[in-house]
């Protein structure tokens, strides 16, 4: 629906103001994990700490695609704006990951639908696949870059020993530990929760096909609206002229609702 799609775009753009920090110069050189195996990283991870974010109940889900070296990452969270309301919701933001060099699988590129600056580097710094992982992303800008670090766990809580080890690792690459926000994983809905509002921003959300469909539906709705107004004018005219013809039905011969027609991005 129009309102839900617009809300998704707004929230995604608002979310873009968080989850990273800005720095001058080029992205720092971050060593990818040697011997990394992406297949072992697949599945659901809980975000324990992340650079400057206000969202909570944040999880990542890594899945394979049919294309070799291409994966999807779905971020599910309780958005910080909607979190201020009693509205039950899931905010889902799906991007694509690509392995650039098969010899270095821990160094990838990530792209999200609403990222105006394009793709960003996505480096797996360390992981044991079963309990914890560290991700470092960086996106080049004109004369600067923006970076983000994420600490993941297979469970909702992570032992302090692992946390200290990973924070120290990130500090070696210039990540200030105080820039890492603690993500609350308490009182969160189940991962398969279907209640409330589901806001999905996916790679195909803004495809030419979906945009075309939106334009066609919108154009059709506008045309129907103009026709409806014209016919309504005729109805008024005939009533004023004491005509026997009573044009009180919609032009299409059925109950007509613009709200039902204007469904934007599916």
PDB file of N, CA and C in Angstrom, residues 205-252:
ATOM      1  N   UNK A 205      12.595  -4.114  -4.476  1.00  0.00           N
ATOM      2  CA  UNK A 205      11.549  -3.153  -4.122  1.00  0.00           C
ATOM      3  C   UNK A 205      11.495  -2.005  -5.118  1.00  0.00           C
ATOM      4  N   UNK A 206      12.669  -1.545  -5.570  1.00  0.00           N
ATOM      5  CA  UNK A 206      12.727  -0.410  -6.474  1.00  0.00           C
ATOM      6  C   UNK A 206      13.202  -0.829  -7.867  1.00  0.00           C
ATOM      7  N   UNK A 207      12.854  -2.049  -8.286  1.00  0.00           N
ATOM      8  CA  UNK A 207      13.187  -2.513  -9.624  1.00  0.00           C
ATOM      9  C   UNK A 207      12.345  -1.764 -10.643  1.00  0.00           C
ATOM     10  N   UNK A 208      12.797  -1.781 -11.899  1.00  0.00           N
ATOM     11  CA  UNK A 208      12.058  -1.087 -12.954  1.00  0.00           C
ATOM     12  C   UNK A 208      10.656  -1.659 -13.102  1.00  0.00           C
ATOM     13  N   UNK A 209      10.522  -2.976 -12.894  1.00  0.00           N
ATOM     14  CA  UNK A 209       9.200  -3.608 -13.007  1.00  0.00           C
ATOM     15  C   UNK A 209       8.253  -3.084 -11.938  1.00  0.00           C
ATOM     16  N   UNK A 210       8.734  -3.074 -10.682  1.00  0.00           N
ATOM     17  CA  UNK A 210       7.870  -2.628  -9.589  1.00  0.00           C
ATOM     18  C   UNK A 210       7.550  -1.149  -9.689  1.00  0.00           C
ATOM     19  N   UNK A 211       8.544  -0.350 -10.103  1.00  0.00           N
ATOM     20  CA  UNK A 211       8.294   1.075 -10.274  1.00  0.00           C
ATOM     21  C   UNK A 211       7.284   1.282 -11.406  1.00  0.00           C
ATOM     22  N   UNK A 212       7.438   0.485 -12.488  1.00  0.00           N
ATOM     23  CA  UNK A 212       6.501   0.583 -13.599  1.00  0.00           C
ATOM     24  C   UNK A 212       5.093   0.237 -13.172  1.00  0.00           C
ATOM     25  N   UNK A 213       4.981  -0.827 -12.363  1.00  0.00           N
ATOM     26  CA  UNK A 213       3.673  -1.223 -11.849  1.00  0.00           C
ATOM     27  C   UNK A 213       3.064  -0.103 -11.014  1.00  0.00           C
ATOM     28  N   UNK A 214       3.911   0.520 -10.186  1.00  0.00           N
ATOM     29  CA  UNK A 214       3.421   1.612  -9.343  1.00  0.00           C
ATOM     30  C   UNK A 214       2.935   2.779 -10.189  1.00  0.00           C
ATOM     31  N   UNK A 215       3.726   3.111 -11.243  1.00  0.00           N
ATOM     32  CA  UNK A 215       3.347   4.224 -12.110  1.00  0.00           C
ATOM     33  C   UNK A 215       2.053   3.914 -12.840  1.00  0.00           C
ATOM     34  N   UNK A 216       1.928   2.668 -13.334  1.00  0.00           N
ATOM     35  CA  UNK A 216       0.716   2.296 -14.053  1.00  0.00           C
ATOM     36  C   UNK A 216      -0.504   2.358 -13.144  1.00  0.00           C
ATOM     37  N   UNK A 217      -0.352   1.819 -11.919  1.00  0.00           N
ATOM     38  CA  UNK A 217      -1.484   1.835 -10.990  1.00  0.00           C
ATOM     39  C   UNK A 217      -1.855   3.261 -10.606  1.00  0.00           C
ATOM     40  N   UNK A 218      -0.802   4.072 -10.382  1.00  0.00           N
ATOM     41  CA  UNK A 218      -1.068   5.457 -10.002  1.00  0.00           C
ATOM     42  C   UNK A 218      -1.733   6.203 -11.142  1.00  0.00           C
ATOM     43  N   UNK A 219      -1.206   6.014 -12.375  1.00  0.00           N
ATOM     44  CA  UNK A 219      -1.799   6.667 -13.536  1.00  0.00           C
ATOM     45  C   UNK A 219      -3.227   6.249 -13.754  1.00  0.00           C
ATOM     46  N   UNK A 220      -3.472   4.949 -13.595  1.00  0.00           N
ATOM     47  CA  UNK A 220      -4.832   4.434 -13.740  1.00  0.00           C
ATOM     48  C   UNK A 220      -5.757   5.035 -12.698  1.00  0.00           C
ATOM     49  N   UNK A 221      -5.257   5.132 -11.473  1.00  0.00           N
ATOM     50  CA  UNK A 221      -6.075   5.687 -10.395  1.00  0.00           C
ATOM     51  C   UNK A 221      -6.396   7.153 -10.648  1.00  0.00           C
ATOM     52  N   UNK A 222      -5.382   7.895 -11.161  1.00  0.00           N
ATOM     53  CA  UNK A 222      -5.611   9.312 -11.457  1.00  0.00           C
ATOM     54  C   UNK A 222      -6.646   9.455 -12.569  1.00  0.00           C
ATOM     55  N   UNK A 223      -6.478   8.613 -13.627  1.00  0.00           N
ATOM     56  CA  UNK A 223      -7.425   8.666 -14.741  1.00  0.00           C
ATOM     57  C   UNK A 223      -8.831   8.331 -14.275  1.00  0.00           C
ATOM     58  N   UNK A 224      -8.926   7.265 -13.469  1.00  0.00           N
ATOM     59  CA  UNK A 224     -10.246   6.894 -12.940  1.00  0.00           C
ATOM     60  C   UNK A 224     -10.811   8.007 -12.077  1.00  0.00           C
ATOM     61  N   UNK A 225      -9.931   8.661 -11.345  1.00  0.00           N
ATOM     62  CA  UNK A 225     -10.378   9.740 -10.476  1.00  0.00           C
ATOM     63  C   UNK A 225     -10.938  10.902 -11.270  1.00  0.00           C
ATOM     64  N   UNK A 226     -10.253  11.259 -12.382  1.00  0.00           N
ATOM     65  CA  UNK A 226     -10.735  12.346 -13.235  1.00  0.00           C
ATOM     66  C   UNK A 226     -12.075  11.980 -13.847  1.00  0.00           C
ATOM     67  N   UNK A 227     -12.145  10.734 -14.352  1.00  0.00           N
ATOM     68  CA  UNK A 227     -13.402  10.271 -14.953  1.00  0.00           C
ATOM     69  C   UNK A 227     -14.525  10.285 -13.932  1.00  0.00           C
ATOM     70  N   UNK A 228     -14.182   9.863 -12.707  1.00  0.00           N
ATOM     71  CA  UNK A 228     -15.190   9.811 -11.650  1.00  0.00           C
ATOM     72  C   UNK A 228     -15.705  11.214 -11.341  1.00  0.00           C
ATOM     73  N   UNK A 229     -14.788  12.198 -11.316  1.00  0.00           N
ATOM     74  CA  UNK A 229     -15.185  13.577 -11.035  1.00  0.00           C
ATOM     75  C   UNK A 229     -16.075  14.101 -12.140  1.00  0.00           C
ATOM     76  N   UNK A 230     -15.687  13.794 -13.405  1.00  0.00           N
ATOM     77  CA  UNK A 230     -16.498  14.245 -14.535  1.00  0.00           C
ATOM     78  C   UNK A 230     -17.900  13.665 -14.471  1.00  0.00           C
ATOM     79  N   UNK A 231     -17.971  12.345 -14.210  1.00  0.00           N
ATOM     80  CA  UNK A 231     -19.284  11.702 -14.122  1.00  0.00           C
ATOM     81  C   UNK A 231     -20.087  12.246 -12.945  1.00  0.00           C
ATOM     82  N   UNK A 232     -19.373  12.539 -11.847  1.00  0.00           N
ATOM     83  CA  UNK A 232     -20.067  13.112 -10.695  1.00  0.00           C
ATOM     84  C   UNK A 232     -20.648  14.467 -11.056  1.00  0.00           C
ATOM     85  N   UNK A 233     -19.891  15.228 -11.869  1.00  0.00           N
ATOM     86  CA  UNK A 233     -20.394  16.526 -12.324  1.00  0.00           C
ATOM     87  C   UNK A 233     -21.641  16.384 -13.164  1.00  0.00           C
ATOM     88  N   UNK A 234     -21.639  15.333 -14.016  1.00  0.00           N
ATOM     89  CA  UNK A 234     -22.827  15.071 -14.812  1.00  0.00           C
ATOM     90  C   UNK A 234     -24.029  14.764 -13.924  1.00  0.00           C
ATOM     91  N   UNK A 235     -23.756  13.976 -12.874  1.00  0.00           N
ATOM     92  CA  UNK A 235     -24.839  13.609 -11.957  1.00  0.00           C
ATOM     93  C   UNK A 235     -25.472  14.854 -11.346  1.00  0.00           C
ATOM     94  N   UNK A 236     -24.605  15.737 -10.868  1.00  0.00           N
ATOM     95  CA  UNK A 236     -25.102  16.971 -10.261  1.00  0.00           C
ATOM     96  C   UNK A 236     -25.889  17.788 -11.276  1.00  0.00           C
ATOM     97  N   UNK A 237     -25.327  17.868 -12.500  1.00  0.00           N
ATOM     98  CA  UNK A 237     -25.991  18.662 -13.542  1.00  0.00           C
ATOM     99  C   UNK A 237     -27.395  18.132 -13.837  1.00  0.00           C
ATOM    100  N   UNK A 238     -27.471  16.790 -14.006  1.00  0.00           N
ATOM    101  CA  UNK A 238     -28.753  16.200 -14.330  1.00  0.00           C
ATOM    102  C   UNK A 238     -29.749  16.366 -13.193  1.00  0.00           C
ATOM    103  N   UNK A 239     -29.269  16.299 -11.981  1.00  0.00           N
ATOM    104  CA  UNK A 239     -30.173  16.470 -10.850  1.00  0.00           C
ATOM    105  C   UNK A 239     -30.700  17.905 -10.810  1.00  0.00           C
ATOM    106  N   UNK A 240     -29.806  18.856 -11.055  1.00  0.00           N
ATOM    107  CA  UNK A 240     -30.222  20.259 -11.038  1.00  0.00           C
ATOM    108  C   UNK A 240     -31.193  20.542 -12.174  1.00  0.00           C
ATOM    109  N   UNK A 241     -30.950  19.860 -13.317  1.00  0.00           N
ATOM    110  CA  UNK A 241     -31.815  20.090 -14.488  1.00  0.00           C
ATOM    111  C   UNK A 241     -33.078  19.253 -14.420  1.00  0.00           C
ATOM    112  N   UNK A 242     -33.298  18.579 -13.296  1.00  0.00           N
ATOM    113  CA  UNK A 242     -34.487  17.744 -13.112  1.00  0.00           C
ATOM    114  C   UNK A 242     -34.572  16.627 -14.150  1.00  0.00           C
ATOM    115  N   UNK A 243     -33.385  16.116 -14.514  1.00  0.00           N
ATOM    116  CA  UNK A 243     -33.368  15.030 -15.480  1.00  0.00           C
ATOM    117  C   UNK A 243     -33.835  13.756 -14.825  1.00  0.00           C
ATOM    118  N   UNK A 244     -34.427  12.845 -15.631  1.00  0.00           N
ATOM    119  CA  UNK A 244     -34.866  11.559 -15.115  1.00  0.00           C
ATOM    120  C   UNK A 244     -33.669  10.622 -14.933  1.00  0.00           C
ATOM    121  N   UNK A 245     -32.578  10.942 -15.665  1.00  0.00           N
ATOM    122  CA  UNK A 245     -31.407  10.070 -15.581  1.00  0.00           C
ATOM    123  C   UNK A 245     -30.657  10.355 -14.295  1.00  0.00           C
ATOM    124  N   UNK A 246     -30.427   9.341 -13.476  1.00  0.00           N
ATOM    125  CA  UNK A 246     -29.750   9.508 -12.191  1.00  0.00           C
ATOM    126  C   UNK A 246     -28.427   8.767 -12.239  1.00  0.00           C
ATOM    127  N   UNK A 247     -27.336   9.476 -12.504  1.00  0.00           N
ATOM    128  CA  UNK A 247     -26.020   8.860 -12.609  1.00  0.00           C
ATOM    129  C   UNK A 247     -25.354   8.828 -11.241  1.00  0.00           C
ATOM    130  N   UNK A 248     -25.803   7.933 -10.412  1.00  0.00           N
ATOM    131  CA  UNK A 248     -25.235   7.850  -9.068  1.00  0.00           C
ATOM    132  C   UNK A 248     -24.254   6.708  -8.920  1.00  0.00           C
ATOM    133  N   UNK A 249     -24.058   5.918 -10.000  1.00  0.00           N
ATOM    134  CA  UNK A 249     -23.137   4.791  -9.945  1.00  0.00           C
ATOM    135  C   UNK A 249     -21.784   5.224 -10.459  1.00  0.00           C
ATOM    136  N   UNK A 250     -20.736   4.580 -10.017  1.00  0.00           N
ATOM    137  CA  UNK A 250     -19.397   4.917 -10.482  1.00  0.00           C
ATOM    138  C   UNK A 250     -19.252   4.577 -11.952  1.00  0.00           C
ATOM    139  N   UNK A 251     -18.327   5.197 -12.699  1.00  0.00           N
ATOM    140  CA  UNK A 251     -18.181   5.011 -14.130  1.00  0.00           C
ATOM    141  C   UNK A 251     -18.007   3.554 -14.530  1.00  0.00           C
ATOM    142  N   UNK A 252     -17.367   2.750 -13.725  1.00  0.00           N
ATOM    143  CA  UNK A 252     -17.104   1.364 -14.080  1.00  0.00           C
ATOM    144  C   UNK A 252     -18.278   0.455 -13.766  1.00  0.00           C
TER     145      UNK A 252
END
